[in-house]
mmCIF file of C-alpha atoms in Angstrom:
data_model
loop_
_atom_site.group_PDB
_atom_site.id
_atom_site.type_symbol
_atom_site.label_atom_id
_atom_site.label_comp_id
_atom_site.label_asym_id
_atom_site.label_seq_id
_atom_site.Cartn_x
_atom_site.Cartn_y
_atom_site.Cartn_z
ATOM 1 C CA UNK A 14 98.499 41.082 -5.135
ATOM 2 C CA UNK A 15 94.784 41.333 -5.790
ATOM 3 C CA UNK A 16 93.225 42.829 -2.730
ATOM 4 C CA UNK A 17 90.009 44.184 -4.190
ATOM 5 C CA UNK A 18 87.265 42.429 -2.301
ATOM 6 C CA UNK A 19 88.348 40.330 0.652
ATOM 7 C CA UNK A 20 85.522 38.766 2.634
ATOM 8 C CA UNK A 21 85.534 39.079 6.454
ATOM 9 C CA UNK A 22 85.461 35.262 6.520
ATOM 10 C CA UNK A 23 88.821 35.101 4.729
ATOM 11 C CA UNK A 24 90.376 37.370 7.367
ATOM 12 C CA UNK A 25 88.803 35.311 10.151
ATOM 13 C CA UNK A 26 90.344 32.207 8.721
ATOM 14 C CA UNK A 27 93.744 33.871 8.399
ATOM 15 C CA UNK A 28 93.800 34.408 12.147
ATOM 16 C CA UNK A 29 93.036 30.719 12.544
ATOM 17 C CA UNK A 30 95.842 29.674 10.248
ATOM 18 C CA UNK A 31 98.147 31.866 12.279
ATOM 19 C CA UNK A 32 97.066 30.212 15.503
ATOM 20 C CA UNK A 33 97.571 26.779 13.957
ATOM 21 C CA UNK A 34 101.030 27.633 12.588
ATOM 22 C CA UNK A 35 102.135 28.854 16.004
ATOM 23 C CA UNK A 36 101.971 25.347 17.315
ATOM 24 C CA UNK A 37 104.102 23.812 14.496
ATOM 25 C CA UNK A 38 107.869 23.652 14.097
ATOM 26 C CA UNK A 39 108.811 26.869 12.224
ATOM 27 C CA UNK A 40 111.572 24.988 10.201
ATOM 28 C CA UNK A 41 109.050 22.542 8.731
ATOM 29 C CA UNK A 42 107.060 22.701 5.564
ATOM 30 C CA UNK A 43 103.328 22.028 5.501
ATOM 31 C CA UNK A 44 101.098 21.393 2.433
ATOM 32 C CA UNK A 45 97.736 23.034 1.917
ATOM 33 C CA UNK A 46 96.282 19.550 2.548
ATOM 34 C CA UNK A 47 98.155 19.313 5.813
ATOM 35 C CA UNK A 48 97.040 22.729 6.977
ATOM 36 C CA UNK A 49 93.494 22.077 5.791
ATOM 37 C CA UNK A 50 93.308 18.863 7.766
ATOM 38 C CA UNK A 51 94.382 20.579 10.974
ATOM 39 C CA UNK A 52 91.856 23.323 10.478
ATOM 40 C CA UNK A 53 88.928 21.260 9.384
ATOM 41 C CA UNK A 54 88.803 23.137 6.063
ATOM 42 C CA UNK A 55 89.469 21.884 2.530
ATOM 43 C CA UNK A 56 92.879 22.269 0.849
ATOM 44 C CA UNK A 57 91.147 24.296 -1.980
ATOM 45 C CA UNK A 58 89.862 26.694 0.713
ATOM 46 C CA UNK A 59 93.342 27.162 2.183
ATOM 47 C CA UNK A 60 94.843 27.766 -1.245
ATOM 48 C CA UNK A 61 92.091 30.127 -2.275
ATOM 49 C CA UNK A 62 92.330 32.160 0.958
ATOM 50 C CA UNK A 63 96.058 32.584 0.636
ATOM 51 C CA UNK A 64 95.979 33.278 -3.116
ATOM 52 C CA UNK A 65 94.158 36.537 -2.299
ATOM 53 C CA UNK A 66 97.409 37.852 -0.964
ATOM 54 C CA UNK A 67 100.042 36.449 -3.262
ATOM 55 C CA UNK A 68 102.095 33.265 -3.767
ATOM 56 C CA UNK A 69 103.318 31.599 -0.622
ATOM 57 C CA UNK A 70 103.992 27.955 -1.127
ATOM 58 C CA UNK A 71 106.640 26.094 -3.014
ATOM 59 C CA UNK A 72 105.374 23.548 -5.502
ATOM 60 C CA UNK A 73 105.955 20.027 -4.256
ATOM 61 C CA UNK A 74 107.162 21.231 -0.874
ATOM 62 C CA UNK A 75 104.356 23.350 0.508
ATOM 63 C CA UNK A 76 104.574 26.295 2.822
ATOM 64 C CA UNK A 77 107.535 26.999 5.039
ATOM 65 C CA UNK A 78 105.943 27.426 8.436
ATOM 66 C CA UNK A 79 108.055 30.296 9.648
ATOM 67 C CA UNK A 80 107.641 32.156 6.371
ATOM 68 C CA UNK A 81 103.875 31.622 6.076
ATOM 69 C CA UNK A 82 103.400 32.711 9.693
ATOM 70 C CA UNK A 83 105.416 35.839 9.135
ATOM 71 C CA UNK A 84 103.600 36.578 5.875
ATOM 72 C CA UNK A 85 100.101 36.192 7.460
ATOM 73 C CA UNK A 86 101.321 38.506 10.320
ATOM 74 C CA UNK A 87 102.248 41.047 7.751
ATOM 75 C CA UNK A 88 98.836 40.760 5.977
ATOM 76 C CA UNK A 89 97.061 41.285 9.221
ATOM 77 C CA UNK A 90 99.425 44.084 10.307
ATOM 78 C CA UNK A 91 100.329 42.290 13.499
ATOM 79 C CA UNK A 92 104.064 42.036 12.675
ATOM 80 C CA UNK A 93 104.361 45.304 14.573
ATOM 81 C CA UNK A 94 102.963 46.663 17.840
ATOM 82 C CA UNK A 95 99.508 48.180 17.545
ATOM 83 C CA UNK A 96 98.316 50.409 20.318
ATOM 84 C CA UNK A 97 94.886 49.895 21.894
ATOM 85 C CA UNK A 98 92.938 51.710 24.567
ATOM 86 C CA UNK A 99 90.518 49.975 26.875
ATOM 87 C CA UNK A 100 87.449 51.797 28.181
ATOM 88 C CA UNK A 101 85.649 50.443 31.239
ATOM 89 C CA UNK A 102 87.972 49.008 33.814
ATOM 90 C CA UNK A 103 85.396 46.813 35.607
ATOM 91 C CA UNK A 104 85.729 43.044 36.247
ATOM 92 C CA UNK A 105 85.647 42.128 32.597
ATOM 93 C CA UNK A 106 88.051 44.910 31.504
ATOM 94 C CA UNK A 107 90.492 43.914 34.260
ATOM 95 C CA UNK A 108 90.200 40.222 33.347
ATOM 96 C CA UNK A 109 91.053 41.020 29.694
ATOM 97 C CA UNK A 110 94.077 43.048 30.792
ATOM 98 C CA UNK A 111 95.515 40.026 32.487
ATOM 99 C CA UNK A 112 94.875 37.550 29.636
ATOM 100 C CA UNK A 113 98.243 36.044 28.748
ATOM 101 C CA UNK A 114 97.701 36.786 25.097
ATOM 102 C CA UNK A 115 97.965 40.518 25.731
ATOM 103 C CA UNK A 116 101.546 40.108 26.742
ATOM 104 C CA UNK A 117 102.412 39.356 23.127
ATOM 105 C CA UNK A 118 103.934 42.169 21.148
ATOM 106 C CA UNK A 119 101.287 42.738 18.484
ATOM 107 C CA UNK A 120 98.941 44.623 20.780
ATOM 108 C CA UNK A 121 99.848 47.079 23.483
ATOM 109 C CA UNK A 122 97.276 48.437 25.850
ATOM 110 C CA UNK A 123 98.423 52.032 25.811
ATOM 111 C CA UNK A 124 95.659 53.593 27.880
ATOM 112 C CA UNK A 125 92.903 52.695 30.327
ATOM 113 C CA UNK A 126 89.816 54.854 30.780
ATOM 114 C CA UNK A 127 86.849 54.831 33.150
ATOM 115 C CA UNK A 128 84.410 57.408 34.486
ATOM 116 C CA UNK A 129 84.390 56.167 38.045
ATOM 117 C CA UNK A 130 86.110 58.824 40.082
ATOM 118 C CA UNK A 131 87.242 56.236 42.566
ATOM 119 C CA UNK A 132 89.220 54.433 39.838
ATOM 120 C CA UNK A 133 90.585 57.436 38.007
ATOM 121 C CA UNK A 134 94.262 58.112 38.886
ATOM 122 C CA UNK A 135 94.754 54.624 40.341
ATOM 123 C CA UNK A 136 96.791 51.982 38.610
ATOM 124 C CA UNK A 137 96.049 48.478 37.525
ATOM 125 C CA UNK A 138 98.593 46.015 36.241
ATOM 126 C CA UNK A 139 101.026 48.937 36.224
ATOM 127 C CA UNK A 140 98.812 51.042 34.020
ATOM 128 C CA UNK A 141 97.144 54.301 35.103
ATOM 129 C CA UNK A 142 93.389 54.628 34.810
ATOM 130 C CA UNK A 143 92.421 57.961 33.161
ATOM 131 C CA UNK A 144 89.243 59.961 32.983
ATOM 132 C CA UNK A 145 87.025 59.121 30.032
ATOM 133 C CA UNK A 146 87.016 62.797 29.158
ATOM 134 C CA UNK A 147 90.695 62.644 28.445
ATOM 135 C CA UNK A 148 90.355 60.180 25.588
ATOM 136 C CA UNK A 149 90.444 62.691 22.750
ATOM 137 C CA UNK A 150 93.431 64.494 24.193
ATOM 138 C CA UNK A 151 95.163 61.232 24.819
ATOM 139 C CA UNK A 152 94.713 59.822 21.339
ATOM 140 C CA UNK A 153 95.607 63.104 19.624
ATOM 141 C CA UNK A 154 98.827 63.448 21.723
ATOM 142 C CA UNK A 155 100.048 59.947 20.925
ATOM 143 C CA UNK A 156 100.576 58.397 17.572
ATOM 144 C CA UNK A 157 98.921 55.317 16.241
ATOM 145 C CA UNK A 158 96.071 54.738 18.565
ATOM 146 C CA UNK A 159 93.303 53.568 16.288
ATOM 147 C CA UNK A 160 91.793 50.699 18.180
ATOM 148 C CA UNK A 161 89.684 50.407 21.336
ATOM 149 C CA UNK A 162 88.077 47.772 23.513
ATOM 150 C CA UNK A 163 84.758 48.676 25.173
ATOM 151 C CA UNK A 164 83.763 46.975 28.405
ATOM 152 C CA UNK A 165 81.498 49.499 29.943
ATOM 153 C CA UNK A 166 77.913 49.018 31.281
ATOM 154 C CA UNK A 167 75.168 48.779 28.635
ATOM 155 C CA UNK A 168 73.779 52.282 29.401
ATOM 156 C CA UNK A 169 77.116 53.975 28.726
ATOM 157 C CA UNK A 170 78.135 52.075 25.567
ATOM 158 C CA UNK A 171 76.812 54.341 22.793
ATOM 159 C CA UNK A 172 78.133 57.487 24.545
ATOM 160 C CA UNK A 173 81.596 55.923 24.880
ATOM 161 C CA UNK A 174 81.461 54.733 21.286
ATOM 162 C CA UNK A 175 80.716 58.318 20.102
ATOM 163 C CA UNK A 176 83.608 59.687 22.129
ATOM 164 C CA UNK A 177 85.946 57.059 20.617
ATOM 165 C CA UNK A 178 84.870 57.797 17.088
ATOM 166 C CA UNK A 179 85.384 61.570 17.698
ATOM 167 C CA UNK A 180 88.841 60.759 19.059
ATOM 168 C CA UNK A 181 89.745 59.090 15.717
ATOM 169 C CA UNK A 182 89.397 55.451 16.741
ATOM 170 C CA UNK A 183 88.902 53.312 13.586
ATOM 171 C CA UNK A 184 88.360 49.841 15.104
ATOM 172 C CA UNK A 185 86.330 48.790 18.109
ATOM 173 C CA UNK A 186 86.093 45.466 19.883
ATOM 174 C CA UNK A 187 82.798 45.749 21.717
ATOM 175 C CA UNK A 188 81.915 43.464 24.655
ATOM 176 C CA UNK A 189 78.698 45.329 25.507
ATOM 177 C CA UNK A 190 75.570 43.536 24.334
ATOM 178 C CA UNK A 191 74.138 46.451 22.397
ATOM 179 C CA UNK A 192 74.195 47.293 18.747
ATOM 180 C CA UNK A 193 76.365 50.435 18.492
ATOM 181 C CA UNK A 194 75.816 52.996 15.832
ATOM 182 C CA UNK A 195 79.108 53.763 14.097
ATOM 183 C CA UNK A 196 79.826 55.966 11.113
ATOM 184 C CA UNK A 197 81.310 54.776 7.771
ATOM 185 C CA UNK A 198 85.035 54.318 8.101
ATOM 186 C CA UNK A 199 84.948 52.607 11.481
ATOM 187 C CA UNK A 200 84.863 48.854 11.955
ATOM 188 C CA UNK A 201 83.408 47.054 14.917
ATOM 189 C CA UNK A 202 83.485 43.476 16.156
ATOM 190 C CA UNK A 203 80.881 42.607 18.726
ATOM 191 C CA UNK A 204 81.560 39.819 21.276
ATOM 192 C CA UNK A 205 78.162 38.778 22.478
ATOM 193 C CA UNK A 206 78.613 36.109 25.143
ATOM 194 C CA UNK A 207 74.962 35.834 25.911
ATOM 195 C CA UNK A 208 74.061 35.549 22.236
ATOM 196 C CA UNK A 209 76.663 32.793 21.843
ATOM 197 C CA UNK A 210 75.117 30.921 24.747
ATOM 198 C CA UNK A 211 71.667 31.218 23.142
ATOM 199 C CA UNK A 212 73.044 29.836 19.868
ATOM 200 C CA UNK A 213 74.728 26.938 21.688
ATOM 201 C CA UNK A 214 71.488 26.303 23.498
ATOM 202 C CA UNK A 215 69.635 25.904 20.177
ATOM 203 C CA UNK A 216 72.224 23.355 18.872
ATOM 204 C CA UNK A 217 72.521 21.587 22.259
ATOM 205 C CA UNK A 218 68.783 20.801 22.255
ATOM 206 C CA UNK A 219 69.258 19.167 18.844
ATOM 207 C CA UNK A 220 72.248 17.137 20.040
ATOM 208 C CA UNK A 221 70.299 15.861 23.019
ATOM 209 C CA UNK A 222 67.533 14.446 20.869
ATOM 210 C CA UNK B 8 57.538 23.718 10.654
ATOM 211 C CA UNK B 9 60.412 22.811 8.304
ATOM 212 C CA UNK B 10 63.463 22.425 10.423
ATOM 213 C CA UNK B 11 65.622 20.224 8.161
ATOM 214 C CA UNK B 12 68.708 22.310 7.508
ATOM 215 C CA UNK B 13 69.142 25.478 9.541
ATOM 216 C CA UNK B 14 72.360 27.306 9.024
ATOM 217 C CA UNK B 15 74.337 28.559 12.021
ATOM 218 C CA UNK B 16 74.087 32.069 10.542
ATOM 219 C CA UNK B 17 70.244 31.871 10.880
ATOM 220 C CA UNK B 18 70.542 31.014 14.599
ATOM 221 C CA UNK B 19 73.069 33.725 15.085
ATOM 222 C CA UNK B 20 70.608 36.249 13.560
ATOM 223 C CA UNK B 21 67.738 34.970 15.715
ATOM 224 C CA UNK B 22 69.752 35.911 18.830
ATOM 225 C CA UNK B 23 70.212 39.427 17.298
ATOM 226 C CA UNK B 24 66.473 39.740 16.569
ATOM 227 C CA UNK B 25 65.849 38.822 20.197
ATOM 228 C CA UNK B 26 68.185 41.482 21.464
ATOM 229 C CA UNK B 27 66.619 44.095 19.173
ATOM 230 C CA UNK B 28 63.042 43.137 20.258
ATOM 231 C CA UNK B 29 64.037 43.439 23.905
ATOM 232 C CA UNK B 30 64.412 47.185 23.495
ATOM 233 C CA UNK B 31 60.993 47.734 21.922
ATOM 234 C CA UNK B 32 57.562 48.132 23.382
ATOM 235 C CA UNK B 33 56.146 44.616 23.682
ATOM 236 C CA UNK B 34 52.657 45.817 22.861
ATOM 237 C CA UNK B 35 53.648 47.253 19.491
ATOM 238 C CA UNK B 36 53.850 45.660 16.084
ATOM 239 C CA UNK B 37 56.832 45.759 13.831
ATOM 240 C CA UNK B 38 57.058 44.960 10.100
ATOM 241 C CA UNK B 39 59.854 42.857 8.632
ATOM 242 C CA UNK B 40 61.015 46.122 6.992
ATOM 243 C CA UNK B 41 61.076 47.850 10.331
ATOM 244 C CA UNK B 42 62.991 45.023 12.000
ATOM 245 C CA UNK B 43 65.370 44.741 9.015
ATOM 246 C CA UNK B 44 66.181 48.421 9.201
ATOM 247 C CA UNK B 45 67.061 48.213 12.906
ATOM 248 C CA UNK B 46 69.262 45.219 12.246
ATOM 249 C CA UNK B 47 70.961 46.366 9.073
ATOM 250 C CA UNK B 48 69.611 43.304 7.210
ATOM 251 C CA UNK B 49 67.044 43.201 4.406
ATOM 252 C CA UNK B 50 63.397 42.561 4.983
ATOM 253 C CA UNK B 51 63.601 39.516 2.804
ATOM 254 C CA UNK B 52 66.330 38.180 5.077
ATOM 255 C CA UNK B 53 64.198 38.676 8.172
ATOM 256 C CA UNK B 54 61.109 36.978 6.557
ATOM 257 C CA UNK B 55 63.291 34.053 5.250
ATOM 258 C CA UNK B 56 64.957 33.510 8.624
ATOM 259 C CA UNK B 57 61.660 33.412 10.529
ATOM 260 C CA UNK B 58 59.909 31.301 7.823
ATOM 261 C CA UNK B 59 62.268 28.463 8.818
ATOM 262 C CA UNK B 60 60.315 28.081 11.996
ATOM 263 C CA UNK B 61 56.706 28.854 11.036
ATOM 264 C CA UNK B 62 54.370 31.769 10.463
ATOM 265 C CA UNK B 63 54.758 34.646 12.870
ATOM 266 C CA UNK B 64 53.516 37.880 11.362
ATOM 267 C CA UNK B 65 50.018 39.137 10.658
ATOM 268 C CA UNK B 66 49.576 40.364 7.070
ATOM 269 C CA UNK B 67 49.371 44.132 6.935
ATOM 270 C CA UNK B 68 50.183 44.490 10.582
ATOM 271 C CA UNK B 69 53.535 42.841 11.089
ATOM 272 C CA UNK B 70 54.898 41.009 14.099
ATOM 273 C CA UNK B 71 53.563 41.568 17.584
ATOM 274 C CA UNK B 72 56.747 42.290 19.495
ATOM 275 C CA UNK B 73 55.858 40.320 22.639
ATOM 276 C CA UNK B 74 54.741 37.312 20.663
ATOM 277 C CA UNK B 75 57.744 37.324 18.302
ATOM 278 C CA UNK B 76 60.131 37.665 21.245
ATOM 279 C CA UNK B 77 58.500 34.837 23.024
ATOM 280 C CA UNK B 78 58.439 32.631 19.868
ATOM 281 C CA UNK B 79 62.149 33.193 19.240
ATOM 282 C CA UNK B 80 62.901 32.397 22.861
ATOM 283 C CA UNK B 81 61.023 29.102 22.394
ATOM 284 C CA UNK B 82 62.973 28.314 19.177
ATOM 285 C CA UNK B 83 66.253 28.860 20.958
ATOM 286 C CA UNK B 84 65.046 26.974 24.066
ATOM 287 C CA UNK B 85 65.748 30.019 26.300
ATOM 288 C CA UNK B 86 62.139 30.356 27.518
ATOM 289 C CA UNK B 87 63.253 28.162 30.361
ATOM 290 C CA UNK B 88 66.256 27.982 32.631
ATOM 291 C CA UNK B 89 69.233 26.151 31.225
ATOM 292 C CA UNK B 90 71.930 24.984 33.629
ATOM 293 C CA UNK B 91 75.605 25.654 32.885
ATOM 294 C CA UNK B 92 78.849 24.840 34.548
ATOM 295 C CA UNK B 93 81.897 27.080 34.408
ATOM 296 C CA UNK B 94 85.364 25.510 34.502
ATOM 297 C CA UNK B 95 88.302 27.737 35.400
ATOM 298 C CA UNK B 96 87.489 30.332 38.081
ATOM 299 C CA UNK B 97 90.358 32.724 37.265
ATOM 300 C CA UNK B 98 89.968 36.400 36.452
ATOM 301 C CA UNK B 99 88.029 35.866 33.251
ATOM 302 C CA UNK B 100 85.762 33.223 34.754
ATOM 303 C CA UNK B 101 84.994 35.412 37.746
ATOM 304 C CA UNK B 102 84.308 38.365 35.467
ATOM 305 C CA UNK B 103 81.873 36.364 33.395
ATOM 306 C CA UNK B 104 80.026 35.287 36.540
ATOM 307 C CA UNK B 105 79.377 38.870 37.438
ATOM 308 C CA UNK B 106 78.200 39.899 34.025
ATOM 309 C CA UNK B 107 74.697 41.369 34.475
ATOM 310 C CA UNK B 108 73.294 39.185 31.691
ATOM 311 C CA UNK B 109 73.869 36.069 33.719
ATOM 312 C CA UNK B 110 71.285 37.254 36.225
ATOM 313 C CA UNK B 111 68.643 36.615 33.552
ATOM 314 C CA UNK B 112 66.579 33.484 33.946
ATOM 315 C CA UNK B 113 67.534 31.679 30.739
ATOM 316 C CA UNK B 114 70.952 30.532 32.045
ATOM 317 C CA UNK B 115 71.855 29.422 35.517
ATOM 318 C CA UNK B 116 75.426 28.740 36.542
ATOM 319 C CA UNK B 117 74.834 25.598 38.437
ATOM 320 C CA UNK B 118 78.437 24.689 39.259
ATOM 321 C CA UNK B 119 81.939 26.172 39.320
ATOM 322 C CA UNK B 120 85.019 24.028 38.941
ATOM 323 C CA UNK B 121 88.719 24.574 39.247
ATOM 324 C CA UNK B 122 91.825 22.492 39.985
ATOM 325 C CA UNK B 123 93.523 24.995 42.182
ATOM 326 C CA UNK B 124 93.399 23.563 45.636
ATOM 327 C CA UNK B 125 93.413 27.006 47.178
ATOM 328 C CA UNK B 126 90.187 27.778 45.415
ATOM 329 C CA UNK B 127 88.376 24.475 45.860
ATOM 330 C CA UNK B 128 85.886 24.673 48.698
ATOM 331 C CA UNK B 129 85.766 28.468 48.713
ATOM 332 C CA UNK B 130 82.761 30.465 47.403
ATOM 333 C CA UNK B 131 82.530 33.121 44.823
ATOM 334 C CA UNK B 132 79.370 35.187 44.176
ATOM 335 C CA UNK B 133 77.614 32.791 46.579
ATOM 336 C CA UNK B 134 78.634 29.731 44.566
ATOM 337 C CA UNK B 135 80.958 26.973 45.806
ATOM 338 C CA UNK B 136 84.027 26.140 43.751
ATOM 339 C CA UNK B 137 84.373 22.387 43.290
ATOM 340 C CA UNK B 138 87.219 20.092 42.323
ATOM 341 C CA UNK B 139 87.550 19.451 38.568
ATOM 342 C CA UNK B 140 87.499 15.760 39.361
ATOM 343 C CA UNK B 141 83.938 16.049 40.589
ATOM 344 C CA UNK B 142 82.452 17.167 37.315
ATOM 345 C CA UNK B 143 81.252 13.805 36.116
ATOM 346 C CA UNK B 144 79.683 13.009 39.463
ATOM 347 C CA UNK B 145 78.085 16.490 39.569
ATOM 348 C CA UNK B 146 76.547 16.327 36.144
ATOM 349 C CA UNK B 147 75.268 12.802 36.587
ATOM 350 C CA UNK B 148 73.626 13.604 39.910
ATOM 351 C CA UNK B 149 71.818 16.697 38.614
ATOM 352 C CA UNK B 150 69.454 16.844 35.709
ATOM 353 C CA UNK B 151 69.824 19.013 32.701
ATOM 354 C CA UNK B 152 73.409 20.075 32.809
ATOM 355 C CA UNK B 153 74.445 19.980 29.151
ATOM 356 C CA UNK B 154 76.381 23.153 28.717
ATOM 357 C CA UNK B 155 79.768 24.359 29.969
ATOM 358 C CA UNK B 156 81.929 27.455 29.729
ATOM 359 C CA UNK B 157 85.725 26.890 29.653
ATOM 360 C CA UNK B 158 87.991 29.652 30.991
ATOM 361 C CA UNK B 159 91.105 27.659 31.920
ATOM 362 C CA UNK B 160 94.717 28.204 30.974
ATOM 363 C CA UNK B 161 95.674 27.091 27.459
ATOM 364 C CA UNK B 162 97.626 24.048 28.617
ATOM 365 C CA UNK B 163 94.671 22.587 30.470
ATOM 366 C CA UNK B 164 92.003 23.194 27.913
ATOM 367 C CA UNK B 165 91.868 19.920 25.946
ATOM 368 C CA UNK B 166 92.050 17.796 29.189
ATOM 369 C CA UNK B 167 89.109 19.791 30.611
ATOM 370 C CA UNK B 168 87.205 19.508 27.318
ATOM 371 C CA UNK B 169 87.649 15.704 27.404
ATOM 372 C CA UNK B 170 86.393 15.591 30.998
ATOM 373 C CA UNK B 171 83.349 17.627 30.044
ATOM 374 C CA UNK B 172 82.534 15.436 27.072
ATOM 375 C CA UNK B 173 82.826 12.339 29.216
ATOM 376 C CA UNK B 174 80.509 13.966 31.741
ATOM 377 C CA UNK B 175 77.802 14.298 29.060
ATOM 378 C CA UNK B 176 78.227 17.986 28.199
ATOM 379 C CA UNK B 177 76.766 18.686 24.761
ATOM 380 C CA UNK B 178 77.618 22.341 24.211
ATOM 381 C CA UNK B 179 80.781 24.250 25.087
ATOM 382 C CA UNK B 180 81.509 27.968 25.128
ATOM 383 C CA UNK B 181 85.278 28.040 24.816
ATOM 384 C CA UNK B 182 87.305 31.183 25.762
ATOM 385 C CA UNK B 183 90.633 29.433 25.504
ATOM 386 C CA UNK B 184 92.580 30.285 22.313
ATOM 387 C CA UNK B 185 93.086 26.655 21.231
ATOM 388 C CA UNK B 186 91.212 24.499 18.780
ATOM 389 C CA UNK B 187 89.640 21.843 20.916
ATOM 390 C CA UNK B 188 88.991 18.309 19.589
ATOM 391 C CA UNK B 189 85.404 17.328 20.219
ATOM 392 C CA UNK B 190 83.518 14.248 19.152
ATOM 393 C CA UNK B 191 80.398 14.242 16.954
ATOM 394 C CA UNK B 192 77.329 15.194 18.957
ATOM 395 C CA UNK B 193 78.996 18.015 20.820
ATOM 396 C CA UNK B 194 78.850 21.643 19.732
ATOM 397 C CA UNK B 195 81.425 24.276 20.451
ATOM 398 C CA UNK B 196 81.561 28.050 20.103
ATOM 399 C CA UNK B 197 85.033 29.592 20.394
ATOM 400 C CA UNK B 198 85.406 33.128 21.591
ATOM 401 C CA UNK B 199 88.861 34.205 20.372
ATOM 402 C CA UNK B 200 89.553 37.686 21.626
ATOM 403 C CA UNK B 201 92.992 37.809 20.190
ATOM 404 C CA UNK B 202 91.826 36.540 16.821
ATOM 405 C CA UNK B 203 89.119 39.242 16.746
ATOM 406 C CA UNK B 204 91.707 41.924 17.493
ATOM 407 C CA UNK B 205 93.873 40.595 14.619
ATOM 408 C CA UNK B 206 90.827 40.746 12.280
ATOM 409 C CA UNK B 207 90.027 44.333 13.416
ATOM 410 C CA UNK B 208 93.625 45.239 12.870
ATOM 411 C CA UNK B 209 93.423 44.103 9.255
ATOM 412 C CA UNK B 210 90.349 46.253 8.601
ATOM 413 C CA UNK B 211 91.533 49.162 10.612
ATOM 414 C CA UNK B 212 94.659 49.518 8.421
ATOM 415 C CA UNK B 213 92.418 49.729 5.411
ATOM 416 C CA UNK B 214 90.152 52.357 7.070
ATOM 417 C CA UNK B 215 93.170 54.464 7.857
ATOM 418 C CA UNK B 216 94.283 54.652 4.225
#
């Protein structure tokens, strides 16, 4: 296992391999060429990505799909349930809660937080909405809450981020279109819908020519 | 203007510069060093990115913020209103409709489509929900609809994608966690929430050590 310097792109591709493998027969074998073709990558890329984490294939036979799926899950740490909290139970937060993917076992939304007094104490999808102020107490009284999703209004985002960091959150999925300041030791992924539309718009204009 | 081979990463960074500039005083000037510091990039990166599209700064003074913002908007084609259609008016689709960013002028949601008969004909946020089957007629009868957002269930995604391509859509923002087959000449951006959580989970485990 040589895990010194893994690029974020490698990890991104691992999640894509996982998604691809999910749609295949777990009893089958697939070659790096076969997997590469499905992904639109090269076979060398597939082999290189996986070689970062060990030996997975069988020479002449390829990868057993069930085994490779399970191995990638282990690498990503999604072979177990990971607790998440969600902050900001507005339309987008509520929509995310009901996404079918969140019914999978790898992620469990363990707590919902908002600062709207009308929402605090009510339930949504069978989960209680708690006061933002309770985050630190909540995360310290439960084990293994290290990840949060932020879907609050723009103005509140940095404040919420600071509260989360103080509460020991190590990974943040941020849907708010602002660049949040985070200290070393915390990772963030920003999902910027508007930015993505702007990017698409650039390429679209070129496709129309 | 040398626009031969622009990398997607350059365009992604342009959207980030734009977002950064929005929060600054439009009358001020900013150096490439100043912009780089705010972005967490290097000044050389900023200068290189912008040099793909012309000369923007004034030597010794830097970039005028209003001018640079307006120039980047022009590059991305978001200095005008671009029409979009949204397919799949479920929880996520509805949540996106009400995102405050969509009230900006660069993107206008010109049509909503669904195949649920209970929804067809009703209105949401003042916009009528139309039958999926009407897409081709709708896009051909209106000018300038070249972009679509897909927020349908997984099973329906490829079918919807094919309909959109047939209807002349050139750019797709896909929220469905499947790899959609698209022909040459169409661009797609996938927003994979679950994949992003899996990535974060990998890095989180390393931060916790």
